[in-house]
Amino acid sequence: MNFTLQEVTTNLVSQIGFLVLLIMVIRALVAYTREDWGQFWSGLALGICCLIVVFFGPQFQELAKTIGKTVFQ
């Protein structure tokens, strides 16, 4: 079994992001049942942002590296 620190941190960040996403979905559903529309939309927007970061994290990392290399060379 080959474990690298990169794989462990990637898995850990994904799991934390998923938990935050789950919490935001639950909070949005509670706000929906209370008809608190401001909290509903903010929770939904934050949940979608967490979903994007969790699923597209490696692509964001490569994009940040590419932009960083372009700017600082």
PDB file of C-alpha atoms in Angstrom:
ATOM      1  CA  MET A   1       0.000   0.000   0.000  1.00  0.00           C
ATOM      2  CA  ASN A   2       1.464   3.273  -1.100  1.00  0.00           C
ATOM      3  CA  PHE A   3       0.177   6.256   0.811  1.00  0.00           C
ATOM      4  CA  THR A   4       1.362   9.715  -0.041  1.00  0.00           C
ATOM      5  CA  LEU A   5       0.694  12.917   1.832  1.00  0.00           C
ATOM      6  CA  GLN A   6      -0.857  14.416  -1.316  1.00  0.00           C
ATOM      7  CA  GLU A   7      -3.502  11.681  -1.503  1.00  0.00           C
ATOM      8  CA  VAL A   8      -4.303  11.937   2.201  1.00  0.00           C
ATOM      9  CA  THR A   9      -4.717  15.721   2.087  1.00  0.00           C
ATOM     10  CA  THR A  10      -6.825  15.533  -1.074  1.00  0.00           C
ATOM     11  CA  ASN A  11      -9.130  12.974   0.517  1.00  0.00           C
ATOM     12  CA  LEU A  12      -9.318  14.941   3.765  1.00  0.00           C
ATOM     13  CA  VAL A  13     -10.176  18.207   2.017  1.00  0.00           C
ATOM     14  CA  SER A  14     -12.822  16.443  -0.061  1.00  0.00           C
ATOM     15  CA  GLN A  15     -14.412  14.898   3.012  1.00  0.00           C
ATOM     16  CA  ILE A  16     -14.441  18.192   4.918  1.00  0.00           C
ATOM     17  CA  GLY A  17     -15.927  19.957   1.910  1.00  0.00           C
ATOM     18  CA  PHE A  18     -18.614  17.295   1.646  1.00  0.00           C
ATOM     19  CA  LEU A  19     -19.518  17.701   5.313  1.00  0.00           C
ATOM     20  CA  VAL A  20     -19.808  21.476   4.901  1.00  0.00           C
ATOM     21  CA  LEU A  21     -21.952  20.900   1.805  1.00  0.00           C
ATOM     22  CA  LEU A  22     -24.208  18.538   3.753  1.00  0.00           C
ATOM     23  CA  ILE A  23     -24.568  21.019   6.614  1.00  0.00           C
ATOM     24  CA  MET A  24     -25.440  23.835   4.192  1.00  0.00           C
ATOM     25  CA  VAL A  25     -28.085  21.691   2.483  1.00  0.00           C
ATOM     26  CA  ILE A  26     -29.673  20.827   5.827  1.00  0.00           C
ATOM     27  CA  ARG A  27     -29.640  24.479   6.897  1.00  0.00           C
ATOM     28  CA  ALA A  28     -31.174  25.506   3.564  1.00  0.00           C
ATOM     29  CA  LEU A  29     -33.950  22.935   3.977  1.00  0.00           C
ATOM     30  CA  VAL A  30     -34.687  24.166   7.509  1.00  0.00           C
ATOM     31  CA  ALA A  31     -34.771  27.762   6.252  1.00  0.00           C
ATOM     32  CA  TYR A  32     -37.098  26.690   3.426  1.00  0.00           C
ATOM     33  CA  THR A  33     -39.546  25.130   5.871  1.00  0.00           C
ATOM     34  CA  ARG A  34     -39.465  28.324   7.978  1.00  0.00           C
ATOM     35  CA  GLU A  35     -39.844  30.434   4.833  1.00  0.00           C
ATOM     36  CA  ASP A  36     -36.736  32.432   5.741  1.00  0.00           C
ATOM     37  CA  TRP A  37     -35.784  33.194   2.156  1.00  0.00           C
ATOM     38  CA  GLY A  38     -32.593  35.157   2.846  1.00  0.00           C
ATOM     39  CA  GLN A  39     -31.043  32.336   4.831  1.00  0.00           C
ATOM     40  CA  PHE A  40     -32.324  29.805   2.305  1.00  0.00           C
ATOM     41  CA  TRP A  41     -30.656  31.483  -0.675  1.00  0.00           C
ATOM     42  CA  SER A  42     -27.412  32.190   1.185  1.00  0.00           C
ATOM     43  CA  GLY A  43     -27.208  28.595   2.429  1.00  0.00           C
ATOM     44  CA  LEU A  44     -27.981  27.271  -1.022  1.00  0.00           C
ATOM     45  CA  ALA A  45     -25.352  29.515  -2.636  1.00  0.00           C
ATOM     46  CA  LEU A  46     -22.679  28.492  -0.108  1.00  0.00           C
ATOM     47  CA  GLY A  47     -23.607  24.836  -0.568  1.00  0.00           C
ATOM     48  CA  ILE A  48     -23.210  25.137  -4.334  1.00  0.00           C
ATOM     49  CA  CYS A  49     -19.829  26.846  -3.867  1.00  0.00           C
ATOM     50  CA  CYS A  50     -18.698  23.986  -1.614  1.00  0.00           C
ATOM     51  CA  LEU A  51     -19.928  21.481  -4.186  1.00  0.00           C
ATOM     52  CA  ILE A  52     -17.908  23.189  -6.911  1.00  0.00           C
ATOM     53  CA  VAL A  53     -14.763  23.274  -4.755  1.00  0.00           C
ATOM     54  CA  VAL A  54     -15.125  19.608  -3.765  1.00  0.00           C
ATOM     55  CA  PHE A  55     -15.683  18.289  -7.283  1.00  0.00           C
ATOM     56  CA  PHE A  56     -13.382  20.651  -9.177  1.00  0.00           C
ATOM     57  CA  GLY A  57     -10.660  21.123  -6.540  1.00  0.00           C
ATOM     58  CA  PRO A  58      -7.773  19.606  -8.541  1.00  0.00           C
ATOM     59  CA  GLN A  59      -8.649  21.723 -11.583  1.00  0.00           C
ATOM     60  CA  PHE A  60      -8.699  24.873  -9.415  1.00  0.00           C
ATOM     61  CA  GLN A  61      -5.308  23.902  -8.012  1.00  0.00           C
ATOM     62  CA  GLU A  62      -3.802  23.488 -11.482  1.00  0.00           C
ATOM     63  CA  LEU A  63      -5.373  26.780 -12.608  1.00  0.00           C
ATOM     64  CA  ALA A  64      -3.901  28.573  -9.591  1.00  0.00           C
ATOM     65  CA  LYS A  65      -0.464  27.073 -10.282  1.00  0.00           C
ATOM     66  CA  THR A  66      -0.620  28.123 -13.932  1.00  0.00           C
ATOM     67  CA  ILE A  67      -1.690  31.672 -13.063  1.00  0.00           C
ATOM     68  CA  GLY A  68       0.976  31.876 -10.353  1.00  0.00           C
ATOM     69  CA  LYS A  69       3.717  30.732 -12.715  1.00  0.00           C
ATOM     70  CA  THR A  70       2.547  33.214 -15.362  1.00  0.00           C
ATOM     71  CA  VAL A  71       2.408  36.164 -12.965  1.00  0.00           C
ATOM     72  CA  PHE A  72       5.620  35.502 -11.041  1.00  0.00           C
ATOM     73  CA  GLN A  73       7.962  34.570 -13.866  1.00  0.00           C
TER      74      GLN A  73
END
